[in-house]
Coordinates of C-alpha atoms and ligand atoms in Angstrom, one line a residue:
X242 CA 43.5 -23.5 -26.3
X243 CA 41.5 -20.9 -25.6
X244 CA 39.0 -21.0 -22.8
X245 CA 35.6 -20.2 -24.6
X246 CA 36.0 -23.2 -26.6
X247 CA 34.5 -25.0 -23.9
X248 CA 31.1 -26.3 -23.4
X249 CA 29.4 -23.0 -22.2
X250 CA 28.0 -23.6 -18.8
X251 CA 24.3 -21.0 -18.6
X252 CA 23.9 -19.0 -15.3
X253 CA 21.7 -17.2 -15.9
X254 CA 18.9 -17.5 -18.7
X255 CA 16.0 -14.5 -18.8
X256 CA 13.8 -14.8 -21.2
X257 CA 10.7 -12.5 -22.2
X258 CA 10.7 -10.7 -18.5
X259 CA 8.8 -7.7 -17.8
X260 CA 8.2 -5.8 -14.7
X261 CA 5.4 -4.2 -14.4
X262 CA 4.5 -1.5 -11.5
X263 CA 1.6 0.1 -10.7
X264 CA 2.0 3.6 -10.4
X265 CA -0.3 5.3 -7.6
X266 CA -2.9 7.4 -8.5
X267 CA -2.5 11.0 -8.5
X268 CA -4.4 11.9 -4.5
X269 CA -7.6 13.4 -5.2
X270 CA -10.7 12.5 -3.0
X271 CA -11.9 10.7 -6.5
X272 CA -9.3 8.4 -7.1
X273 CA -9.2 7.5 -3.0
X274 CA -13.2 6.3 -3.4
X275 CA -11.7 4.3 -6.8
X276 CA -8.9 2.9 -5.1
X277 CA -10.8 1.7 -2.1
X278 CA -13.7 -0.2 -3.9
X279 CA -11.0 -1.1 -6.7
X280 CA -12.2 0.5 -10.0
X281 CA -9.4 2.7 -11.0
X282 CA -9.3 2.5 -14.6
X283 CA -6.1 0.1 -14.7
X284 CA -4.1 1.3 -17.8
X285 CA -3.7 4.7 -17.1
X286 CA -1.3 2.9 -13.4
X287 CA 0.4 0.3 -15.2
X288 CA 4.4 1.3 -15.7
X289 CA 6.2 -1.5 -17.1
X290 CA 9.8 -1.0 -16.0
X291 CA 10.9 -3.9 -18.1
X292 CA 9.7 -4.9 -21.3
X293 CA 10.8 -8.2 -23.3
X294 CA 14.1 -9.1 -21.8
X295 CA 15.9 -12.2 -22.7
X296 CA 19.7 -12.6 -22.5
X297 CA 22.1 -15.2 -21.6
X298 CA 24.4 -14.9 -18.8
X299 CA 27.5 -18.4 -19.0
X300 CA 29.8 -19.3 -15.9
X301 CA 32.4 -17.1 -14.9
X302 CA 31.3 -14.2 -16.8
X303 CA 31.4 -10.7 -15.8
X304 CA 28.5 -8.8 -17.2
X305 CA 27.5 -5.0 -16.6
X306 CA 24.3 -3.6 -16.7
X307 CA 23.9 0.2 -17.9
X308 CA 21.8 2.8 -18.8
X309 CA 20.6 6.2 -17.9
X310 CA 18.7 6.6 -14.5
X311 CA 15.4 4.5 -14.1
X312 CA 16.7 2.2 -17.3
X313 CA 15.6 -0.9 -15.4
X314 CA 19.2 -1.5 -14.0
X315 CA 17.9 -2.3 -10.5
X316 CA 14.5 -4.0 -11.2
X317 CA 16.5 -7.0 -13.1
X318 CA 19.0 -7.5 -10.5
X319 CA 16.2 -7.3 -7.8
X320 CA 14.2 -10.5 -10.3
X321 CA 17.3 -12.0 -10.5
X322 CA 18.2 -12.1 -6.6
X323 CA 15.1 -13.5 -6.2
X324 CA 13.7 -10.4 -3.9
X325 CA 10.9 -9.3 -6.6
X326 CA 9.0 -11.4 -8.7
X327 CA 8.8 -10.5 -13.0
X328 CA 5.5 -10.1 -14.4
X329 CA 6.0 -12.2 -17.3
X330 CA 8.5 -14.9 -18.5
X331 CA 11.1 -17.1 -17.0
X332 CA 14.6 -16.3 -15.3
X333 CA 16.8 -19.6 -14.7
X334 CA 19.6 -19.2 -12.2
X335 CA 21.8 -22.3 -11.8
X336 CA 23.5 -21.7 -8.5
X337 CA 23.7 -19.2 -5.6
X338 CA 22.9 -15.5 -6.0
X339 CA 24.0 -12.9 -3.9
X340 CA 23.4 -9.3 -4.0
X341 CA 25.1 -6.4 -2.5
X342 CA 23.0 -2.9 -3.3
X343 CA 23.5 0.8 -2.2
X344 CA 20.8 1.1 -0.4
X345 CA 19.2 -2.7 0.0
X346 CA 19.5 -5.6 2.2
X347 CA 21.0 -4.3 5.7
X348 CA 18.5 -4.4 8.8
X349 CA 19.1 -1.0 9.9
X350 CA 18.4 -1.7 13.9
X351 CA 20.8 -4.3 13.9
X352 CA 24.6 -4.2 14.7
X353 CA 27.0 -4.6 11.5
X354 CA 27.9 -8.2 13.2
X355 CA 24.1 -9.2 14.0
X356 CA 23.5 -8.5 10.0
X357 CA 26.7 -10.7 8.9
X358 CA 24.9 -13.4 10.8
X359 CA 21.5 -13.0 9.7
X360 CA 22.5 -12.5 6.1
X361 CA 25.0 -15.7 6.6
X362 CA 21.8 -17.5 8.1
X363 CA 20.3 -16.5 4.7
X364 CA 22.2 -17.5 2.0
X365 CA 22.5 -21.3 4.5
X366 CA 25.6 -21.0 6.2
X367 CA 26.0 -22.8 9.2
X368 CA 26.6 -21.5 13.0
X369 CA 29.8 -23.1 12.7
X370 CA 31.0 -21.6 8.7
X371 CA 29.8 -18.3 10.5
X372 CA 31.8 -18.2 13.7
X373 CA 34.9 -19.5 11.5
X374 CA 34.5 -16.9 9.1
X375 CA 33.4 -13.8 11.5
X376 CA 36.6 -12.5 11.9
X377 CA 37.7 -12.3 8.2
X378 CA 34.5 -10.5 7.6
X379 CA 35.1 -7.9 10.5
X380 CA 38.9 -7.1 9.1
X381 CA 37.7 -7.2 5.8
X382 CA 34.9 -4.4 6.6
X383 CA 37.7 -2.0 8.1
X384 CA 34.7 -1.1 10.6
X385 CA 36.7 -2.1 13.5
X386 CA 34.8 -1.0 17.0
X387 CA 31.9 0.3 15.1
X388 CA 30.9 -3.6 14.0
X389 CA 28.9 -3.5 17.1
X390 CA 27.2 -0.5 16.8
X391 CA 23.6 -0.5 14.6
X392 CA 23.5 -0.4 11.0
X393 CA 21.6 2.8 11.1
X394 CA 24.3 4.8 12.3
X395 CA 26.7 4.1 9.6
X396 CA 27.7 6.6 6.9
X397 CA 26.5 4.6 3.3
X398 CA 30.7 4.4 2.5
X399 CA 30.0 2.3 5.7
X400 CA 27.1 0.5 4.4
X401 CA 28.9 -0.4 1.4
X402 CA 31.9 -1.9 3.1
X403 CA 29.8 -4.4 5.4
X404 CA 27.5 -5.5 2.8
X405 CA 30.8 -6.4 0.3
X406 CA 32.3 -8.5 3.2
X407 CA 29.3 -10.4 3.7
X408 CA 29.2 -11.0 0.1
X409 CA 32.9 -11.9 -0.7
X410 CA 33.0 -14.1 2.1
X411 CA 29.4 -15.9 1.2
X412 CA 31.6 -17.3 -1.8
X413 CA 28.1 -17.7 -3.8
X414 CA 28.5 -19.0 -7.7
X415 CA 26.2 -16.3 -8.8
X416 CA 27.3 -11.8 -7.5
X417 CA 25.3 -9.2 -8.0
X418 CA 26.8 -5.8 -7.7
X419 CA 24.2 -3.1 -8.2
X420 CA 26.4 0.4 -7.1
X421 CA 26.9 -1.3 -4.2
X422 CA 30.8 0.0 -3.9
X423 CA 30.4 3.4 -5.8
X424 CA 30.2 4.9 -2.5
X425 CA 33.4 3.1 -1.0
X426 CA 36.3 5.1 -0.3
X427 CA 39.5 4.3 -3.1
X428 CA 41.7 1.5 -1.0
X429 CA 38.5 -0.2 -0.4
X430 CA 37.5 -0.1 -3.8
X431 CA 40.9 -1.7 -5.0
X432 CA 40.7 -4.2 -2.7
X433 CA 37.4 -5.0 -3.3
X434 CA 38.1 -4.8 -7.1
X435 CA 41.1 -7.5 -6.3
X436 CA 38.9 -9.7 -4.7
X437 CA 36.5 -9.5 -7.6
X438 CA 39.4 -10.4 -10.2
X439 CA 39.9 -13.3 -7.8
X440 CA 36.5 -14.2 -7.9
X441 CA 35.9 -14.0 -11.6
X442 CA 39.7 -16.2 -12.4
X443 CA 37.5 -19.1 -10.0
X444 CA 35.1 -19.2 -12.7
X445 CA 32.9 -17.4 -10.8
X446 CA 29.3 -15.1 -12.1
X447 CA 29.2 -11.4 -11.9
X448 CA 26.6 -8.8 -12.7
X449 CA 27.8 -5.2 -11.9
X450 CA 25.1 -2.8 -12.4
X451 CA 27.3 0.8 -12.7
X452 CA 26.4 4.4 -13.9
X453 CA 31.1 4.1 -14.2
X454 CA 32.1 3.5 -17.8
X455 CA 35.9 2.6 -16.7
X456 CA 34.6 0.2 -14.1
X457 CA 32.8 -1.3 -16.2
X458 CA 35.5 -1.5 -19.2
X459 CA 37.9 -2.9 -16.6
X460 CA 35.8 -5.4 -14.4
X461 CA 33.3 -6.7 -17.2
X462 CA 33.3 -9.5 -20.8
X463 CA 30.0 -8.2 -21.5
X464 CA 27.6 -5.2 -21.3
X465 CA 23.7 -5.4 -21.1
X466 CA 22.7 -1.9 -22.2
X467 CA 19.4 -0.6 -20.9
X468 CA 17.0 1.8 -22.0
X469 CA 13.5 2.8 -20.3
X470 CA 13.4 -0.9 -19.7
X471 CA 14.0 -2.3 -23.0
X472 CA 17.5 -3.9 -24.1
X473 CA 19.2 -1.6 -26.3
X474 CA 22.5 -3.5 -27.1
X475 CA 23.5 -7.0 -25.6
X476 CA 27.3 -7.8 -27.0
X477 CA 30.9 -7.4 -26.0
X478 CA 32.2 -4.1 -23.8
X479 CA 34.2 -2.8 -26.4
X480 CA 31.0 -3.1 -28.6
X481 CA 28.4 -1.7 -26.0
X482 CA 30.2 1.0 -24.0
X483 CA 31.3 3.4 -27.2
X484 CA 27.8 3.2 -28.5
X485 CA 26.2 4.0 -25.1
X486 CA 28.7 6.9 -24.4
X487 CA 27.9 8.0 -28.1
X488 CA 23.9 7.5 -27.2
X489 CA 25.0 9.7 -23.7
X490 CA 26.7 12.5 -25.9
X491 CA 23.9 12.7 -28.2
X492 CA 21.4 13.0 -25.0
X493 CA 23.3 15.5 -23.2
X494 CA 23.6 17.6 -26.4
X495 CA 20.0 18.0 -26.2
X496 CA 18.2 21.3 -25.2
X497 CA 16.3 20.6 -21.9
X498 CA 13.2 20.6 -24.0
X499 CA 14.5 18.2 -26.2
X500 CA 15.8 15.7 -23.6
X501 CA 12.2 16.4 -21.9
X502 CA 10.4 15.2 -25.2
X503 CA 12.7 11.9 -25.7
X504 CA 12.2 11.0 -21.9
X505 CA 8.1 11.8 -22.0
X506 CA 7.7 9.5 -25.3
X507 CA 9.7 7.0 -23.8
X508 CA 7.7 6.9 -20.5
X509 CA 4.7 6.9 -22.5
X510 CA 5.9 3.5 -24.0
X511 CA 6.0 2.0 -21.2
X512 CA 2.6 3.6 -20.1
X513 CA 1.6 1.9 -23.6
X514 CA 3.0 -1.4 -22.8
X515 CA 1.1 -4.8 -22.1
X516 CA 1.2 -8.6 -22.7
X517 CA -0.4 -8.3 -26.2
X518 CA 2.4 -6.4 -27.4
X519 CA 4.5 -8.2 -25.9
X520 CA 2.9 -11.2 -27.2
X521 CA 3.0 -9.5 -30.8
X522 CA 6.4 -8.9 -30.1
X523 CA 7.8 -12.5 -29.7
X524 CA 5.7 -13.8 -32.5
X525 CA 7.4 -11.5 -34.7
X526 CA 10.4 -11.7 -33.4
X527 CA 10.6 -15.7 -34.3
X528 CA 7.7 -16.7 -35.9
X529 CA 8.5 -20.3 -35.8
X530 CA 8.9 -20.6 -32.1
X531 CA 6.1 -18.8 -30.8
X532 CA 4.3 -21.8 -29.8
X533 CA 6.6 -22.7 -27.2
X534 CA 6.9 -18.7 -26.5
X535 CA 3.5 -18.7 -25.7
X536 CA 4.0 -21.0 -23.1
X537 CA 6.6 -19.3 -21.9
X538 CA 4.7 -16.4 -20.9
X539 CA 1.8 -18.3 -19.9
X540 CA 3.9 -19.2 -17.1
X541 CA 4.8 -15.6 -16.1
X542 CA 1.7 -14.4 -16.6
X543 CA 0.0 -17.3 -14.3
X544 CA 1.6 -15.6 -11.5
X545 CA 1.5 -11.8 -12.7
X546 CA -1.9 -11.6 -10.9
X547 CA -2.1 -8.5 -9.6
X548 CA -2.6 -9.2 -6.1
X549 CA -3.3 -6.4 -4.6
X550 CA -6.5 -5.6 -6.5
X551 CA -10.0 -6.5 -5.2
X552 CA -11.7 -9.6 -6.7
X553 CA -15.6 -8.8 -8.0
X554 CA -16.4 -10.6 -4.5
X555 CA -14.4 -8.2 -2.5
X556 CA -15.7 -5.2 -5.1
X557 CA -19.1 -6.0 -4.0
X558 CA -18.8 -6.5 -0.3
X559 CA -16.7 -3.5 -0.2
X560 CA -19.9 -1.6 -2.2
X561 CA -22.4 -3.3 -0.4
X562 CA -20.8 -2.0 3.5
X563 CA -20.1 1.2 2.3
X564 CA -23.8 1.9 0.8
X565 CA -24.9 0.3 4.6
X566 CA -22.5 2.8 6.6
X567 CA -23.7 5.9 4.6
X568 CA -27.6 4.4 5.1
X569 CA -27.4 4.2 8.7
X570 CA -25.3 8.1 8.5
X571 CA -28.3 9.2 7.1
X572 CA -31.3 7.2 9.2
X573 CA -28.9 8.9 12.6
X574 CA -29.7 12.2 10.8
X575 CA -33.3 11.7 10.5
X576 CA -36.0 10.9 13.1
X577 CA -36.8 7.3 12.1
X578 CA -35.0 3.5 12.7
X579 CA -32.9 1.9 10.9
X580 CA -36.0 -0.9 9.8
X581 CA -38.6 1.9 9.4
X582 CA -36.1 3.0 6.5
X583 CA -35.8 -0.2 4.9
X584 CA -39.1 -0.5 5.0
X585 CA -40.2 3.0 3.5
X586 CA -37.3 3.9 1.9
X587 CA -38.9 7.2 -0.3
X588 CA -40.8 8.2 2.2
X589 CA -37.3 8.0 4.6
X590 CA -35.6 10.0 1.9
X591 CA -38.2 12.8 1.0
X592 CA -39.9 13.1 4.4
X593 CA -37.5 12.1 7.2
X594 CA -33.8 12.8 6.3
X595 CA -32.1 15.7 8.4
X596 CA -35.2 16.0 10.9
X597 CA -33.9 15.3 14.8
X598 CA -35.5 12.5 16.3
X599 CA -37.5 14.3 19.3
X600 CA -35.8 14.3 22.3
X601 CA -37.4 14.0 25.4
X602 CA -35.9 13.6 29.0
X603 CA -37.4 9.8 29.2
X604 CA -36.1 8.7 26.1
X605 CA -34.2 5.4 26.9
X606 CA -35.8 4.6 30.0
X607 CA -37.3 1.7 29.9
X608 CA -40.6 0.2 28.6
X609 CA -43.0 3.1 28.2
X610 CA -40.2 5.7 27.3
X611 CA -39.5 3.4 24.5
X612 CA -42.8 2.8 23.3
X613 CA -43.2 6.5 23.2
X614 CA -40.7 6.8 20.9
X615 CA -42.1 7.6 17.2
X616 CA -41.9 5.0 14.5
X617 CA -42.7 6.6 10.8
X618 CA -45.5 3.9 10.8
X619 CA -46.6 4.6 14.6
X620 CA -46.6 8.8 13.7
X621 CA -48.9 8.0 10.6
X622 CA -51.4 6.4 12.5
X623 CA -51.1 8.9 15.4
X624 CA -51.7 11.9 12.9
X625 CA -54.6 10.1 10.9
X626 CA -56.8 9.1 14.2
X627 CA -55.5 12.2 17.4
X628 CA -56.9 14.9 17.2
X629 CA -54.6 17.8 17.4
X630 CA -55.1 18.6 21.0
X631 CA -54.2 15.3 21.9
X632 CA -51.0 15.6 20.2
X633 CA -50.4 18.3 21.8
X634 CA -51.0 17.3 25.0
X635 CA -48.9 13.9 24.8
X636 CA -45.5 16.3 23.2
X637 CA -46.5 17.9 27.0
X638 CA -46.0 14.9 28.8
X639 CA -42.9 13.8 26.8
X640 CA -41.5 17.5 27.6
X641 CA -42.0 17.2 31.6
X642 CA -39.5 18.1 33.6
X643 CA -40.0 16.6 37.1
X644 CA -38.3 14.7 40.1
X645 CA -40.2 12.4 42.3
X646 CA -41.4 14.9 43.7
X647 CA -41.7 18.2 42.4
X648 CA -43.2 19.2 39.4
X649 CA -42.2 22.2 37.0
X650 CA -45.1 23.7 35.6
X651 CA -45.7 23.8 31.7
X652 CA -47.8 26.3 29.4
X653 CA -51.2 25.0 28.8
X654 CA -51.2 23.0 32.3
X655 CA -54.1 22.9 35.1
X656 CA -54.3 21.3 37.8
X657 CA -57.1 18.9 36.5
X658 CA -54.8 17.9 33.4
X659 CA -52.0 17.9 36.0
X660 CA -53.3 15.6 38.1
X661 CA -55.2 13.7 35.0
X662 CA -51.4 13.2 33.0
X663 CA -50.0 11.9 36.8
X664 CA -52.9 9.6 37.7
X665 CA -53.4 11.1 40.9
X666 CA -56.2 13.1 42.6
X667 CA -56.6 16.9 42.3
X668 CA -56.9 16.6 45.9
X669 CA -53.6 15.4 46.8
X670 CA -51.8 18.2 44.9
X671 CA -53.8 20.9 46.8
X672 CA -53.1 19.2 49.9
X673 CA -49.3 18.7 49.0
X674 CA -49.1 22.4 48.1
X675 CA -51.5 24.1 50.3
X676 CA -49.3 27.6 49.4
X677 CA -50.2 28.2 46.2
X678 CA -53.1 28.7 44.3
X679 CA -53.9 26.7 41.2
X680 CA -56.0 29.2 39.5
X681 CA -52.8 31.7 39.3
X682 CA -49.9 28.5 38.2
X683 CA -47.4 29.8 35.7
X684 CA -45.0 28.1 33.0
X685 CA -41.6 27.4 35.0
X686 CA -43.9 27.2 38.2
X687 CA -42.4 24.4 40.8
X688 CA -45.2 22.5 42.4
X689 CA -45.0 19.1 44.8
X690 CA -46.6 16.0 43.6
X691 CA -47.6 12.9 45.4
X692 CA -46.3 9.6 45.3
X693 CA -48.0 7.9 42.3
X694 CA -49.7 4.5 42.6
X695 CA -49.2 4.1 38.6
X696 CA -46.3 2.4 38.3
X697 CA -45.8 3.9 34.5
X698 CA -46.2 7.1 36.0
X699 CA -44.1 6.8 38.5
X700 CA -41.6 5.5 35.8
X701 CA -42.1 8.7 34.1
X702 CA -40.6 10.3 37.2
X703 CA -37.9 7.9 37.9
X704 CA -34.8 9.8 38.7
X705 CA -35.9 12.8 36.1
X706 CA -33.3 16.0 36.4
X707 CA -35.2 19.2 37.8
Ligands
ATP854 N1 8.2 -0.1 -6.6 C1 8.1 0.7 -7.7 N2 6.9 1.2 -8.1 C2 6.8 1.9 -9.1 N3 7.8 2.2 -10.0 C3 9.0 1.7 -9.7 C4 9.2 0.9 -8.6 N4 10.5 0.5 -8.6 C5 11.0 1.1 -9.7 N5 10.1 1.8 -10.4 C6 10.3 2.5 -11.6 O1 10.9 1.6 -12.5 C7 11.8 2.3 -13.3 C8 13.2 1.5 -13.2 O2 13.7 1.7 -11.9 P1 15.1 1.1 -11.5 O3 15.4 1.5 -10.1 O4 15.2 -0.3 -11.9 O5 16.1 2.0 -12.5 P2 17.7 2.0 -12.5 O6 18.1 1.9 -13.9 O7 18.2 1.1 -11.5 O8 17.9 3.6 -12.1 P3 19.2 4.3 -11.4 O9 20.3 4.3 -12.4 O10 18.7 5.6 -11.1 O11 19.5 3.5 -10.1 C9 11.9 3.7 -12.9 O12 11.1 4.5 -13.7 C10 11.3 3.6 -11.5 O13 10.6 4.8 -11.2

């Protein structure tokens, strides 16, 4: 009797998956402001590396997965190792998986023995199934002293080697293969070919994901031909492979221009894709099912959020602190406060924007500094009821450049309005500077000045730079 006359046991059941990436933007100071508050115009990112893809996988089957480079080979065997999630649609596994990729899985800081155990640690084995098996694994790697030397120094021949020991030796139901011993040197290769044959007679699963037409003759039942993500042929090797060499010989008979054109419309297809045509895809595809399709997907798609995108909330809180930070930007470039703004904020943005706030020497020094400071509402007033020599005289007062003790003259200063602006007598200056004569003072002029009894004045001259 022959064996497939059995009950068929599933493995692996994919139906209706899709992958869909999101492609970043091309960098442009545009699309940066877009990307950060979240309205990038979300079709022109999507790329859906696999569209619609249902197939059957039964127990101790060995199936390849080909097609021309970025087919889709890699994207399915990461959904069905677990390590990505599809978009839409279901994948059942029944059983273990474990994977073994070129360029995947190996923590590359870690010695090759400190990844057997973390990967054994993985997949469940226990301290004791890992001690017990350490050894096989090491001889089987052919990495002799270099076991204990980190991952990151190995050649990828090396790589390869370690991760198929860890895998044969996991003894899962459920291998995935994915180029991982195209880079293997030939002995190891037959060996691990062997071991693969051995695996498969146990009634064991296999996906081999290979750009090698023999391998793939010789290891596998059953090819899953892919193309820019869609299945192209699902069926028998000696079925699958001559029509995907023929498919490869037509390609490469192509002018570059020609190959070009097939490869752009076939990108824009997946550009093109979404969950409608999907949707529109199933029904047609069996109308009388599409009930229970449609729940099918509406489980994939329940968790094909795309989580990475800003919800409205985030949108506006985003919007809302960036239009604060550049408000505040713009009141530090002007010579009014933050409130004063807010409260006037035309007047802020045709009167006050890009004018310094007047410096003066007190600024910051306590009480009467700070009231001295201009508010757009205080300056109104001021303008409407000084006169202008007032004005002018206070900008004096704010420009003075004295210690505790010495004064530097200013243009427009007399020894009246000197001693007036100080709240001290004429008489004191005289006396304090009995050298020079106040009729002949000149801007720049250095002159002593008395201890105040004003306390605000004396402020004024609190610990002032010369
Ligand atoms: N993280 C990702 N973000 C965006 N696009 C991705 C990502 N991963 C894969 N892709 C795209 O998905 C498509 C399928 O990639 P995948 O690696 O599955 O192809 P492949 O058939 O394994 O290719 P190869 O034979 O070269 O290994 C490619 O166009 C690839 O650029």
């Amino acid at each position: 009797m022959k064996k497939d006359k059995k009950v068929k046991i599933s493995k692996i059941k994919a139906q209706y998956l899709t992958k869909k990436f999101e492609l970043l933007p091309v960098k442009n100071s545009g699309n940066k402001v877009k990307s950060l508050i979240g309205v990038n115009d979300k079709n022109q990112t999507d790329f859906w590396a696999l569209r619609n893809i249902s197939f059957t996988v039964y127990e101790g089957e060995c199936v390849g997965i080909i097609g021309l480079n970025g087919a889709g080979k890699s994207t399915l065997s990461n959904i069905i190792s677990g390590q990505i999630a599809q978009t839409t649609g279901q994948v059942e596994i029944n059983g273990d998986v474990s994977i073994i990729a070129a360029n995947a899985g190996m923590e590359n800081n870690l010695s090759g023995r400190e990844n057997i155990r973390l990967k054994a640690l993985m997949v469940g084995m226990t301290n004791k199934e890992i001690k017990a098996k350490m050894d096989d694994i090491i001889e089987f790697s052919e990495l002799g002293p270099f076991i204990d030397q980190p991952v990151k120094t190995y050649s990828s021949g090396m790589k390869a080697k370690l991760g198929f020991s860890i895998m044969v030796h996991q003894d899962t139901d459920i291998m995935i293969i994915d180029e991982g011993l195209s880079v293997g040197d030939k002995t190891f290769v037959d060996k691990s070919k062997a071991k693969m044959f051995e695996f498969r007679d146990k009634g064991k699963t296999i996906l081999l994901v290979s750009h090698d037409m023999r391998t793939t003759k010789e290891w596998c039942d059953k090819v899953i031909w892919l193309n820019y993500g869609e299945v192209k042929a699902y069926g028998t090797a000696e079925e699958v492979i001559p029509e995907y060499e023929q498919f490869a010989k037509w390609f490469k008979k192509l002018s570059k221009k020609e190959q070009d054109q097939y490869k752009n419309t076939q990108r824009q297809a997946q550009l093109d894709y979404s969950v409608d045509v999907l949707k529109n895809d199933i029904i047609s595809q069996n109308n009388t099912r599409s009930r229970q399709m449609g729940k099918v997907l509406t489980v994939g798609l329940n968790n094909s959020k795309d989580n990475h995108k800003l919800s409205l909330l985030s949108k506006c809180f985003v919007a809302l602190a960036s239009i604060t930070f550049i408000w505040i930007m713009l009141v530090s470039l002007s010579d009014v406060t933050v409130s004063d703004s807010i409260k006037s904020p035309f007047d802020f943005v045709t009167n006050h924007l890009f004018k310094a706030k007047p410096v003066t020497k007190n600024q910051g020094r306590g009480k009467k500094s700070n009231s001295n400071q201009s508010s757009m509402t205080n300056k109104k007033k001021a303008s409407s009821s000084h006169s202008k020599k007032k004005s002018s005289t206070e900008s004096s007062k704010e420009n003075k450049a004295v210690t505790d003790s010495t004064y530097s003259i200013q243009d427009g200063d007399s020894l009246s309005s000197i001693a007036d602006n100080k709240g001290i007598s004429v008489e004191s200056i005289q006396a304090l500077n009995p050298d020079i004569d106040f009729n002949l003072i000149y801007p720049g002029q250095v002159i002593k000045i008395p201890a105040s009894t004003d306390s605000s004045t004396a402020k004024d001259n609190e610990g002032v730079g010369q």
